[in-house]
Short mmCIF file of C-alpha atoms and ligand atoms in Angstrom, two decimals:
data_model
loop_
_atom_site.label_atom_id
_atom_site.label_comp_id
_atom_site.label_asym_id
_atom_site.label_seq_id
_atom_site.Cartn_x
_atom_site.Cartn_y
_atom_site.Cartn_z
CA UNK A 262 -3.80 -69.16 10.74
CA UNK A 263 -5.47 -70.52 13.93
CA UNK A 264 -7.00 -73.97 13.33
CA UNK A 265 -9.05 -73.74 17.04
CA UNK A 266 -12.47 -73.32 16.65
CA UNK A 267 -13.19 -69.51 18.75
CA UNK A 268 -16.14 -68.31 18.57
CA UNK A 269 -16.94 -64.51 19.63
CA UNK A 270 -19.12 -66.30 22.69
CA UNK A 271 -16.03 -68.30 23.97
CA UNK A 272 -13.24 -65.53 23.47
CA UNK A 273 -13.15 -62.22 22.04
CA UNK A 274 -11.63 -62.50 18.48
CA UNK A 275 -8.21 -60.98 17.42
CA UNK A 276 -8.54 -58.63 14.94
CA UNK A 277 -5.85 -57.57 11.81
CA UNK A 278 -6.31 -54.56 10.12
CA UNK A 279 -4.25 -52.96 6.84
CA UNK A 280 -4.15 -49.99 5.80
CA UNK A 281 -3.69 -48.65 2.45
CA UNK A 282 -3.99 -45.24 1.66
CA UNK A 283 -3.63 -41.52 3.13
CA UNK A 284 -3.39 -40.44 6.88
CA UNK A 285 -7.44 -40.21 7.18
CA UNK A 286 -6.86 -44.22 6.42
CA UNK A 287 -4.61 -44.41 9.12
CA UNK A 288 -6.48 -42.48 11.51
CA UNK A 289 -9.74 -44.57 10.69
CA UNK A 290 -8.15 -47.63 11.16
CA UNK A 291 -7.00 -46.24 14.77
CA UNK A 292 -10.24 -45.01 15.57
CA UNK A 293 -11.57 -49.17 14.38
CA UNK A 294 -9.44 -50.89 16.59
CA UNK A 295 -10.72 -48.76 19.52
CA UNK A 296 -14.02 -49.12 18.98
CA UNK A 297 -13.11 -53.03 19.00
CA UNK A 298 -10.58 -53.18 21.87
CA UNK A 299 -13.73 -51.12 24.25
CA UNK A 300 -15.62 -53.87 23.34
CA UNK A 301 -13.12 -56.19 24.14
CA UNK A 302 -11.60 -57.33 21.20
CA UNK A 303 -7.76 -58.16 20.53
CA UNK A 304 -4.99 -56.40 18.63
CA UNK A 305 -3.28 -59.05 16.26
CA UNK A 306 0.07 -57.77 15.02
CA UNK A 307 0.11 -60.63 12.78
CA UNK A 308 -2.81 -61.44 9.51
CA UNK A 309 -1.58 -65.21 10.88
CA UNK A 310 -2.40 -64.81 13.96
CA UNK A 311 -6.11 -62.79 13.43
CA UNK A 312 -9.36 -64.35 13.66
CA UNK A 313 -10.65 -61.19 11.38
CA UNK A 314 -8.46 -59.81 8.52
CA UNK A 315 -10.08 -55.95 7.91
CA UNK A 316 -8.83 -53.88 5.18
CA UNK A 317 -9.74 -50.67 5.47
CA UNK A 318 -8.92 -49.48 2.02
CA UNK A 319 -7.80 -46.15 -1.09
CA UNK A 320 -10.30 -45.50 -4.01
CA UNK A 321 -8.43 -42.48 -5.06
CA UNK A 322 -7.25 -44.11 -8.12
CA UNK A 323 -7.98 -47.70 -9.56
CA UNK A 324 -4.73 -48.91 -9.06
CA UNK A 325 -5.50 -48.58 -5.42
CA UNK A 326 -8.68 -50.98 -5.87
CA UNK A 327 -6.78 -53.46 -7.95
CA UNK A 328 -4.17 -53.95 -4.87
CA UNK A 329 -6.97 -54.83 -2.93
CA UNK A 330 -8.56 -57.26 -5.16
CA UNK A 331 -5.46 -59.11 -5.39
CA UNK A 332 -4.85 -58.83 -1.57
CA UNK A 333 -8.33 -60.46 -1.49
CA UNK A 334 -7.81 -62.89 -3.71
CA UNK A 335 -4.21 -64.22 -2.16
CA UNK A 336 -5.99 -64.74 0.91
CA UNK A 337 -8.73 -67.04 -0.23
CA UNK A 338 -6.55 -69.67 1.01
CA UNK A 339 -6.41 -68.93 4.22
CA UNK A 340 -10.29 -68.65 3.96
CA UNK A 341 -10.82 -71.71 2.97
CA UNK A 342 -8.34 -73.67 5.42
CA UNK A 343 -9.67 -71.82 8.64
CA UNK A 344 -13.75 -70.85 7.30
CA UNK A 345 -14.40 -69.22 11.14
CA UNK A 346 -12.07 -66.58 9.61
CA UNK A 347 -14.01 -63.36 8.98
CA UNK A 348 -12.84 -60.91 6.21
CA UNK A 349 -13.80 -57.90 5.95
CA UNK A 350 -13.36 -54.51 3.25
CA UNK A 351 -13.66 -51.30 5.04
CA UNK A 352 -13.52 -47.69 3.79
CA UNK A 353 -13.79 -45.88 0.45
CA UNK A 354 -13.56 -48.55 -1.51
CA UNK A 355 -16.28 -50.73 0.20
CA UNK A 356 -18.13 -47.49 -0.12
CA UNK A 357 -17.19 -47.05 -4.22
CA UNK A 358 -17.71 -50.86 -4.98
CA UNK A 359 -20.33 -51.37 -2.72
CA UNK A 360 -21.65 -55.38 -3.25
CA UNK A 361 -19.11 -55.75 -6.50
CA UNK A 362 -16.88 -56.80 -3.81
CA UNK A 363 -19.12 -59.75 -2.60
CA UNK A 364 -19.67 -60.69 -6.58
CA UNK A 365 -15.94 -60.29 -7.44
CA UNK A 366 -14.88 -62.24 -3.58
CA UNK A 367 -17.71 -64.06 -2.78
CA UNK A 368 -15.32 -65.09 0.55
CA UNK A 369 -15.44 -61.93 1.61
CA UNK A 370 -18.22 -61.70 4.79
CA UNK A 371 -17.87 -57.63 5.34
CA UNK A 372 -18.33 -54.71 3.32
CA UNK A 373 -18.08 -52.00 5.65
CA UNK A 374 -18.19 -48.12 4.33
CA UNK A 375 -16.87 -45.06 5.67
CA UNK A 376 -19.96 -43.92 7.96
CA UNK A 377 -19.94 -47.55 9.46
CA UNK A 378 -16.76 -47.91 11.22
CA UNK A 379 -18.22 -47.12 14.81
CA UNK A 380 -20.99 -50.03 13.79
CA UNK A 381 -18.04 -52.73 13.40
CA UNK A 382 -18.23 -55.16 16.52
CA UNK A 383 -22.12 -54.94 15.98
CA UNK A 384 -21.52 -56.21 12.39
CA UNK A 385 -18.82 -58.80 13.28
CA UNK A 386 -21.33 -60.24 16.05
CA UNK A 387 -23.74 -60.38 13.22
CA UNK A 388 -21.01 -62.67 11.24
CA UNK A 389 -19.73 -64.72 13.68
CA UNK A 390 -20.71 -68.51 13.50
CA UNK A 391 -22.62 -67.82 10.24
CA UNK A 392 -20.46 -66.98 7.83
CA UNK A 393 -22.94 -64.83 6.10
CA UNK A 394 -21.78 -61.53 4.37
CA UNK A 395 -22.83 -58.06 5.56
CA UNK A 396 -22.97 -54.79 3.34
CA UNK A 397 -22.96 -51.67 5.33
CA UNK A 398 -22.57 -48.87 3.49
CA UNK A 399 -25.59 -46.57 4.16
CA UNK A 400 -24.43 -43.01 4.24
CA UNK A 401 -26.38 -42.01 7.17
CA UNK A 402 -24.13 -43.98 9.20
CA UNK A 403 -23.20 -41.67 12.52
CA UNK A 404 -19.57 -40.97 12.70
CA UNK A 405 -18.23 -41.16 15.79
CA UNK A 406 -14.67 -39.61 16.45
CA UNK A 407 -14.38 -40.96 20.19
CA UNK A 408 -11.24 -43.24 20.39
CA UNK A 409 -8.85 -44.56 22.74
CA UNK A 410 -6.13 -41.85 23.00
CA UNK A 411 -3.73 -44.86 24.03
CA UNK A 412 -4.55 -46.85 20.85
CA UNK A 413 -1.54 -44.59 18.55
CA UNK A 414 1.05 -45.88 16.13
CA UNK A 415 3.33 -43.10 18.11
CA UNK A 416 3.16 -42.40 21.51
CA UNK A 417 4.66 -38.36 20.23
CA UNK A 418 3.10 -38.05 17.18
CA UNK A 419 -1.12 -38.09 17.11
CA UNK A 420 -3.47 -37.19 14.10
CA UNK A 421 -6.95 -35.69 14.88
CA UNK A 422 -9.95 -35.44 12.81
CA UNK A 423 -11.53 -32.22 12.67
CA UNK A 424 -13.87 -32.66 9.88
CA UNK A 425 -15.00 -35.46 7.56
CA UNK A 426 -16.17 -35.37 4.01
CA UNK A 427 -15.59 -33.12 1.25
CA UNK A 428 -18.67 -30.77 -0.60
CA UNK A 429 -15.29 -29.76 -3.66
CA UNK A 430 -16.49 -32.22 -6.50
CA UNK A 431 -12.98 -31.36 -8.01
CA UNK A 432 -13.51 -32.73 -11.28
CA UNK A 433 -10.83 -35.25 -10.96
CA UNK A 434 -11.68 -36.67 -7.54
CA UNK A 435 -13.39 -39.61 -5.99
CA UNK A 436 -13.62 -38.30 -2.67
CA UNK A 437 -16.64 -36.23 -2.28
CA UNK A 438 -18.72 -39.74 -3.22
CA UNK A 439 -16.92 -42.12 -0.99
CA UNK A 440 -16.53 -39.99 1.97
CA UNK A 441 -19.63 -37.93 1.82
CA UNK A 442 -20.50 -34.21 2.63
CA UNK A 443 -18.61 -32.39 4.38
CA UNK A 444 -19.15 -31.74 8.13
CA UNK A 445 -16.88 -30.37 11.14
CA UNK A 446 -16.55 -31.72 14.64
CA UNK A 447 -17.41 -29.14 17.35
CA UNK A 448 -14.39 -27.57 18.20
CA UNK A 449 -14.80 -28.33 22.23
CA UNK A 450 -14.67 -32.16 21.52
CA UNK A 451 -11.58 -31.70 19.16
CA UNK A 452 -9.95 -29.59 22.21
CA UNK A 453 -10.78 -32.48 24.84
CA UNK A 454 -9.19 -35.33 22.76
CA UNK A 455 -6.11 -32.82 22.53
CA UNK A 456 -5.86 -32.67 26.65
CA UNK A 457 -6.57 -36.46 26.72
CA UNK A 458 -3.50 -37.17 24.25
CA UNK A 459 -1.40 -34.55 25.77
CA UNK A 460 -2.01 -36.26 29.28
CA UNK A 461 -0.88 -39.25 27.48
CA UNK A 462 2.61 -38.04 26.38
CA UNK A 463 1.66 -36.83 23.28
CA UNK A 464 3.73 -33.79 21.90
CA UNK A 465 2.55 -33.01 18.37
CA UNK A 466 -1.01 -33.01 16.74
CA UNK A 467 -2.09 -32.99 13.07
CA UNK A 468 -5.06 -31.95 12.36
CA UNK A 469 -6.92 -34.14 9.87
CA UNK A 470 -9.54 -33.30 7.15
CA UNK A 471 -10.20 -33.49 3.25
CA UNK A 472 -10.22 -29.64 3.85
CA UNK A 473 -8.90 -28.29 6.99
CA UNK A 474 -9.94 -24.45 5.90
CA UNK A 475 -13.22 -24.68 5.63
CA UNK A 476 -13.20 -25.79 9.13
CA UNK A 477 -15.99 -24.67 10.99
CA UNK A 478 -18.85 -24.42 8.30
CA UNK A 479 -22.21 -25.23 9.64
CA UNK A 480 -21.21 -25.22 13.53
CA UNK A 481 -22.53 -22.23 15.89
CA UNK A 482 -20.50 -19.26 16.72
CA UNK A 483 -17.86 -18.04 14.80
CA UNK A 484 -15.54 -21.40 14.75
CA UNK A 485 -13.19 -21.82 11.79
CA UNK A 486 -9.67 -23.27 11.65
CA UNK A 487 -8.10 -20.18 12.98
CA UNK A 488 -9.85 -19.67 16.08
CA UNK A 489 -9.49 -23.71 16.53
CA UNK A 490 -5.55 -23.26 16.15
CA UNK A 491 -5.65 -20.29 18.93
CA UNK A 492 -7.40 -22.55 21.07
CA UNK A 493 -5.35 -25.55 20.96
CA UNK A 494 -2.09 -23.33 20.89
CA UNK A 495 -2.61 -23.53 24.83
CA UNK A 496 -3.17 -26.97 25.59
CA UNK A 497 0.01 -27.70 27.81
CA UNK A 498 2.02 -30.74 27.07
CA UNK A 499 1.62 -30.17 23.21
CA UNK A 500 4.32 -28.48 21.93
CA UNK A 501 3.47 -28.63 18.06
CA UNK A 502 0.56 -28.38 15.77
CA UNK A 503 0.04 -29.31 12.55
CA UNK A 504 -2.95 -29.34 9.73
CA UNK A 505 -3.56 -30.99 6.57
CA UNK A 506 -4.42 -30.44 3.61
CA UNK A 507 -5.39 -26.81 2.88
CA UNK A 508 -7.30 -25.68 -0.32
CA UNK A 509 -5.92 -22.69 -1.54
CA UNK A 510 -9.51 -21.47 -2.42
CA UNK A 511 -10.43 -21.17 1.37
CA UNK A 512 -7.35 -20.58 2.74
CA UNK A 513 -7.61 -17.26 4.87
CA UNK A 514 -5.18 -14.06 6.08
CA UNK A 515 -6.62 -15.25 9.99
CA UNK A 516 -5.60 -19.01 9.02
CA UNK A 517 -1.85 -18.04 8.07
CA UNK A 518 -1.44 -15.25 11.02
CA UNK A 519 -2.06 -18.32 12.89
CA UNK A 520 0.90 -19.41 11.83
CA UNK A 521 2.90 -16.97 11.94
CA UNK A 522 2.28 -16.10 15.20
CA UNK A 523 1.05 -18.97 17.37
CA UNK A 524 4.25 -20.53 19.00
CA UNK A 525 3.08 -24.09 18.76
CA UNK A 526 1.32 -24.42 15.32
CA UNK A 527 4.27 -25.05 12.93
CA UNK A 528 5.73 -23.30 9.53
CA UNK A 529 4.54 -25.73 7.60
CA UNK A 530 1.51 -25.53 4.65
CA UNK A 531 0.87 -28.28 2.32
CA UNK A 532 -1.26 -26.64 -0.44
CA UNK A 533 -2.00 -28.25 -3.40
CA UNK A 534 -1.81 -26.38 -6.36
CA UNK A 535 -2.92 -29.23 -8.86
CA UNK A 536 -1.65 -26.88 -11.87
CA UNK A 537 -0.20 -23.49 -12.46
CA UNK A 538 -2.53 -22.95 -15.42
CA UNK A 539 -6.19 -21.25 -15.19
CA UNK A 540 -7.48 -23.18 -17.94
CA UNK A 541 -6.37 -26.64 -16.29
CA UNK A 542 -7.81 -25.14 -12.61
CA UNK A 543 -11.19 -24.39 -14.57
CA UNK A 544 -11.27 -27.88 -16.00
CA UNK A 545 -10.17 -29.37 -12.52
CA UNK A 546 -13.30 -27.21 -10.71
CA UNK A 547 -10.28 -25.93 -8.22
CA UNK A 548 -12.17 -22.64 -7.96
CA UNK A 549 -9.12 -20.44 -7.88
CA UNK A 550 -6.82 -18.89 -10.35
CA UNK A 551 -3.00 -19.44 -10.20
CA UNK A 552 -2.26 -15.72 -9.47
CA UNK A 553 -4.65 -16.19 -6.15
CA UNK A 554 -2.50 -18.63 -5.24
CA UNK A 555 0.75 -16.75 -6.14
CA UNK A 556 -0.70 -14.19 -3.60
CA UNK A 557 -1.64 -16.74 -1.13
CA UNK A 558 2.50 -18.02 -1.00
CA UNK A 559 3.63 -14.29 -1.17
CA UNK A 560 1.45 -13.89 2.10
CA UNK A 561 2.19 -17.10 3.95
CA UNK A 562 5.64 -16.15 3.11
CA UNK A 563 5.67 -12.39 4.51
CA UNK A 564 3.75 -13.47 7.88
CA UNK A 565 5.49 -16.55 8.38
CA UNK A 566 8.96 -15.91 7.39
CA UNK A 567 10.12 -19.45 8.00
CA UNK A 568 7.19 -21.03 6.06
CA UNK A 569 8.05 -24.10 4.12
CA UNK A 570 5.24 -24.89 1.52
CA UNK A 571 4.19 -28.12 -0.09
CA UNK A 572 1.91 -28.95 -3.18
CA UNK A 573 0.30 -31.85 -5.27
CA UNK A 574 0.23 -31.80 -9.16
CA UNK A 575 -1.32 -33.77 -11.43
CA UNK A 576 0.25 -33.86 -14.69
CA UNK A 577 -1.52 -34.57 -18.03
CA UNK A 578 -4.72 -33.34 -17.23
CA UNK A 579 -7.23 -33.93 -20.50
CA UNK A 580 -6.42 -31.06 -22.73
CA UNK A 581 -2.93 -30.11 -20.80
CA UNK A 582 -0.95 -28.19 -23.20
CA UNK A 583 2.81 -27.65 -23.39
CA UNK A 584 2.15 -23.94 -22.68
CA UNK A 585 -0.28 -25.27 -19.90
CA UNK A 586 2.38 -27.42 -18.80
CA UNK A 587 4.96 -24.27 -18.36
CA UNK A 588 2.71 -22.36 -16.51
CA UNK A 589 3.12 -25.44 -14.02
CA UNK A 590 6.86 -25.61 -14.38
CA UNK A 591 7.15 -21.91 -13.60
CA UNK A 592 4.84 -22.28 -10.61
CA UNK A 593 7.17 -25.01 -9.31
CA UNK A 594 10.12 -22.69 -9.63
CA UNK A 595 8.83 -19.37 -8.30
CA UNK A 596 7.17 -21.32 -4.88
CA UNK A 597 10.13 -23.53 -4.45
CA UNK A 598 7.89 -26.03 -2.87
CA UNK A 599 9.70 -28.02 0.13
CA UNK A 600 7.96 -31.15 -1.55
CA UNK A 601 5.39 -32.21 -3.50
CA UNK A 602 3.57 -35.20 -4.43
CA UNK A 603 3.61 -35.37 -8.82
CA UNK A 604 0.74 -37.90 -9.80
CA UNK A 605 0.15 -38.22 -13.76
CA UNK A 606 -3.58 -38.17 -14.30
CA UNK A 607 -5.57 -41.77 -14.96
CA UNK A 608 -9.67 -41.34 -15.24
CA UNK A 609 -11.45 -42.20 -12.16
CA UNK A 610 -14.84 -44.12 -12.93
CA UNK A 611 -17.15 -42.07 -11.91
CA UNK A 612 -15.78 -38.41 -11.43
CA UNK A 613 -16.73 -34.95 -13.30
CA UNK A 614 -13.36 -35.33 -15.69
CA UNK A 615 -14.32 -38.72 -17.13
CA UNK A 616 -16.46 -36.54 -19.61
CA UNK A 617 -13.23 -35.25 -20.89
CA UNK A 618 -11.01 -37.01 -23.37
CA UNK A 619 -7.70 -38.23 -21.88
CA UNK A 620 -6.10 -36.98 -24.69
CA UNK A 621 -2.54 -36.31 -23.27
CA UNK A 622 -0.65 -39.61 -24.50
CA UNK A 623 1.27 -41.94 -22.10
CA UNK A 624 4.45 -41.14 -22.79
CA UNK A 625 3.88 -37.48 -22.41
CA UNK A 626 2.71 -37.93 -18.85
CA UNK A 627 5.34 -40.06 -18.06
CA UNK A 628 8.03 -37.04 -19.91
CA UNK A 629 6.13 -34.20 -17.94
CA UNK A 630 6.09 -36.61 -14.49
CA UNK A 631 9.93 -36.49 -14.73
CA UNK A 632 10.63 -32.95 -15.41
CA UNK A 633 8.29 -31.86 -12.32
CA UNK A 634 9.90 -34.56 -10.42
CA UNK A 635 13.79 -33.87 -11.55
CA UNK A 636 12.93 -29.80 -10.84
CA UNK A 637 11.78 -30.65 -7.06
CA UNK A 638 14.52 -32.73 -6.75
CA UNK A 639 16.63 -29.87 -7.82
CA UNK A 640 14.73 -27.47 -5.43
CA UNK A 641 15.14 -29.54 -2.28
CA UNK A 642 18.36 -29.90 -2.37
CA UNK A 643 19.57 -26.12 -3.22
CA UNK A 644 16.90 -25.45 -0.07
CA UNK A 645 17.93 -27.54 1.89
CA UNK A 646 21.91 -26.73 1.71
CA UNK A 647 20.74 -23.43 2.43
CA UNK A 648 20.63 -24.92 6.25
CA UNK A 649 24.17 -26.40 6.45
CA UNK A 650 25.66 -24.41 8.98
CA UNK A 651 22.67 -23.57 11.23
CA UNK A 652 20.45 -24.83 14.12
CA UNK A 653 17.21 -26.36 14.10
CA UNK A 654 14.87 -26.98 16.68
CA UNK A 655 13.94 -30.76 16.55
CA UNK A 656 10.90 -33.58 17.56
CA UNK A 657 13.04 -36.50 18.54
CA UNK A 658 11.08 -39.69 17.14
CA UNK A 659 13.47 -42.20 17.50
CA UNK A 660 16.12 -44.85 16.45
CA UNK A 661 16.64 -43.33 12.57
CA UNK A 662 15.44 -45.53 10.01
CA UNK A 663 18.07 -45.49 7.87
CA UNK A 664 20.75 -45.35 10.37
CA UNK A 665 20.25 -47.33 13.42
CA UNK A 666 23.59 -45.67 15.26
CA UNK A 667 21.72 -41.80 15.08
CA UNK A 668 18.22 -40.59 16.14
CA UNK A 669 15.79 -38.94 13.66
CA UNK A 670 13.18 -36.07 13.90
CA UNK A 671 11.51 -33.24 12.03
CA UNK A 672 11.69 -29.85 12.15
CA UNK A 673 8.68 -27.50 12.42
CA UNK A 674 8.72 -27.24 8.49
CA UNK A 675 8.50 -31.09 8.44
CA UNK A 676 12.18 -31.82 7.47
CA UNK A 677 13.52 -35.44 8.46
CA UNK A 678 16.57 -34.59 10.59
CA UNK A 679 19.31 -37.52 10.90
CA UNK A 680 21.96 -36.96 13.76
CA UNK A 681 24.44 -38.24 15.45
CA UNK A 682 25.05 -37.63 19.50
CA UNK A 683 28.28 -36.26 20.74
CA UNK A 684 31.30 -38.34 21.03
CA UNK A 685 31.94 -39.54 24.78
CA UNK A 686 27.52 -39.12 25.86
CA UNK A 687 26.13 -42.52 27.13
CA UNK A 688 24.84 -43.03 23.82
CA UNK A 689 22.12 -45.86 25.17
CA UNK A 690 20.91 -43.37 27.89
CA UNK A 691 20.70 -40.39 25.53
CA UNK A 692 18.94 -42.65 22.82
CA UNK A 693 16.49 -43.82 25.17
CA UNK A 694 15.92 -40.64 26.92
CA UNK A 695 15.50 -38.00 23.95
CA UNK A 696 12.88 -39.50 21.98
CA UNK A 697 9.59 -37.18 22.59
CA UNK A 698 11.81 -34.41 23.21
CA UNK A 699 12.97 -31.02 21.94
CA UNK A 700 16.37 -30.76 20.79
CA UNK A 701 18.52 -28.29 19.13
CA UNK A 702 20.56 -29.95 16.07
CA UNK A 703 23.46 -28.37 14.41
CA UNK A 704 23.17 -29.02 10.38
CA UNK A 705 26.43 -30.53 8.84
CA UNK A 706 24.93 -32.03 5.63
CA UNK A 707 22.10 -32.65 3.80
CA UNK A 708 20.40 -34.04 0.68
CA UNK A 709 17.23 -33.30 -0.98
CA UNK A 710 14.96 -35.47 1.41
CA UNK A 711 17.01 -35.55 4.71
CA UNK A 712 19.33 -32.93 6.82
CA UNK A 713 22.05 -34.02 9.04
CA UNK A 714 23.61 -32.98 12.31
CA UNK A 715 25.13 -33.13 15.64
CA UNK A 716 23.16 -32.56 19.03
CA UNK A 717 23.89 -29.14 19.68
S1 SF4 B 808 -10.87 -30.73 -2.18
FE1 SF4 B 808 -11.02 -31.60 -4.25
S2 SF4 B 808 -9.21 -32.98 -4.35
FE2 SF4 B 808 -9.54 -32.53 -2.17
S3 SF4 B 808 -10.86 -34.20 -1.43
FE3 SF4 B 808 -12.22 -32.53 -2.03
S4 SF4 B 808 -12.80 -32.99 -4.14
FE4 SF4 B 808 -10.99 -34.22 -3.68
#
């Protein structure tokens, strides 16, 4: 940690941020460190190195809080070794916990919620040389979308907000009270931030909400997530679009002819079905019955023909039956979901289901966790040795992770593709070269996560 003595009047501070949490984190966090680096602020790639630690945080489950508390805690140390240091909690759970934070960290000098972030250098001026704490959580905070199209993770890959909030109250969910109601971001904004990042080198978009479907409710015209995909399907430079996370329950025929016929906006839905019985959906407040969403796959699947579909599922839900527990297995095998995410249910303080007892024992979670997870498993790979033998159509990202002789990149159904380049290229030249760029891959292998190939 920095021992000088900077204050905001002498030198702009350097700021840290960490992110826990889902892509609307990440994307918050970007959209942070904008608002700071306009103001002039630096970018500290280092918590050693910062003269602000922020964390912008995950209240989706309490597991998610406890990290943070014990992130907090290990760095009351460095606290009280540099005391200039400002520390700050951003995000849901500065929303959810509110001045609990303050109680439970007294070192702590920011509580900053998630209609605040565009307030942040305002806030860290007010800290600076004090050392008082600040709790800014009103919920009539403005949110502001603007950010510096330059300030990405990926120069290739970009995520875009179209919407904030959430008006589901699924019974099992935090969201709707940490993150607010639901609005959408006109449509001409979200089309200008596309041209900016696609003037920046950008190649692929994902469109971010809580609830990408309902796009468009409460904004003039007739603007909804399919007319905003038609729009954006002709922004040159950008070559593929994305959107998450669809609920079934206002997922549309215009939505998925989008797909199916707009060149740049990929085969790729992730869907959450939560449960494949009606009696769990009722209890969860999903609003939709599992044959809707049978009909809903059938459909994405006959106008899209190369769909690839993804789902959550909680297992374990409070009064979750065997039988109810089938219904989800058979769900999982008539879909044949690309991927999903399996999470077994825990209460959430605060939420519709805590009314319910959690009745399903711990070891029964854990047995119907496994299944779900061992089926996918089983899925994935069958599916995916179903492409051995043919061509893809690639995103190069980059050097691959696991292999740093080979280049990685998704498909439009949002497979990880591992490949090699052919023998005698200028490897260096190609590697450099192709991230960013299209490329046809011939499939030789593949696993259930990852396919393999050779530049075509
Ligand atoms: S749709 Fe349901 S699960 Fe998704 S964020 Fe809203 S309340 Fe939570």
């Amino acid at each position: 940690m920095s021992t000088n003595s900077k204050t905001f009047a002498h030198k702009k501070p350097s700021v840290y941020i960490k992110t826990y949490g889902c892509q609307m984190n990440k994307l918050d966090s970007e959209l942070s460190i904008g608002f700071l680096l306009k103001r002039g602020y630096t970018f500290a790639e280092d918590e050693n190195d910062a003269d602000v630690i922020l964390l912008n945080t995950c209240s989706v489950r309490d597991k998610a809080e406890h990290k943070v508390y014990s992130q907090l805690g290990s760095l009351r140390d460095q606290k009280e070794k540099n005391p200039e240091l400002i520390l700050g909690v951003l995000g849901c759970m500065a929303q959810n916990e509110g001045d609990k934070i303050f109680k439970r960290m007294p070192h702590v000098n920011l509580v900053c919620g998630t209609r605040m972030f565009s307030k942040l250098p305002e806030l860290l001026e007010g800290i600076n040389g004090t050392n008082k704490r600040i709790l800014a959580i009103g919920e009539d905070g403005e949110v502001n979308f603007d950010r510096l199209v330059t300030q990405r993770q990926n120069r290739y890959n970009a995520f875009v907000s179209i919407m904030r909030g959430c008006d589901n109250y699924c019974s099992y969910c935090i969201v709707p009270y940490v993150r607010g109601r639901e609005f959408s971001r006109p449509d001409a904004d979200i089309i200008d931030e596309v041209k900016s990042l696609a003037d920046d080198g950008c190649k692929e978009v994902t469109l971010l909400g809580q609830n990408v479907n309902s796009y468009g409710k409460g904004l003039s015209g007739n603007v909804t997530l399919a007319t905003l995909l038609r729009k954006l399907d002709s922004i040159e430079g950008i070559e593929r679009i994305r959107f998450v996370t669809s609920h079934p329950k206002d997922m549309t025929k215009e939505i998925i002819e989008a797909v199916g016929e707009l060149p740049k906006v990929c085969e790729y839905l992730h869907m959450p079905a939560q449960s494949g019985s009606d009696k769990i959906l009722k209890k969860m407040r999903r609003q939709y019955t599992s044959a809707h969403y049978r009909e809903l796959v059938e459909m994405a699947k006959s106008l899209a023909p190369d769909i690839k579909i993804a789902s959550d599922f909680i297992v374990g839900f409070p009064g979750e039956t065997e039988e109810d527990f089938e219904d989800t297995v058979n769900l999982m095998k008539d879909v044949r979901y690309q991927n999903c995410f399996i999470f077994k249910y825990s209460p959430r303080t605060g939420t519709a289901a805590t009314e319910f007892p959690d009745d399903v024992g711990e070891e029964t979670k854990k047995r119907r966790n496994h299944i779900l997870l061992d089926l996918q498993k089983k899925i994935s790979t069958e599916e995916n040795r179903k492409m051995v033998g043919k061509s893809v159509e690639v995103l190069v990202e980059g050097t691959s992770k696991s292999d740093a002789g080979r280049l990685s990149g998704r498909t439009r159904q949002n497979q990880i593709v591992v490949f090699g380049l052919p023998e005698g290229s200028n490897q260096s030249n190609v590697s450099s070269s192709l991230p960013g760029k299209l490329a046809k891959i011939d499939i030789v292998d593949s696993t259930d996560l990852t396919l393999f190939g050779v530049i075509n």
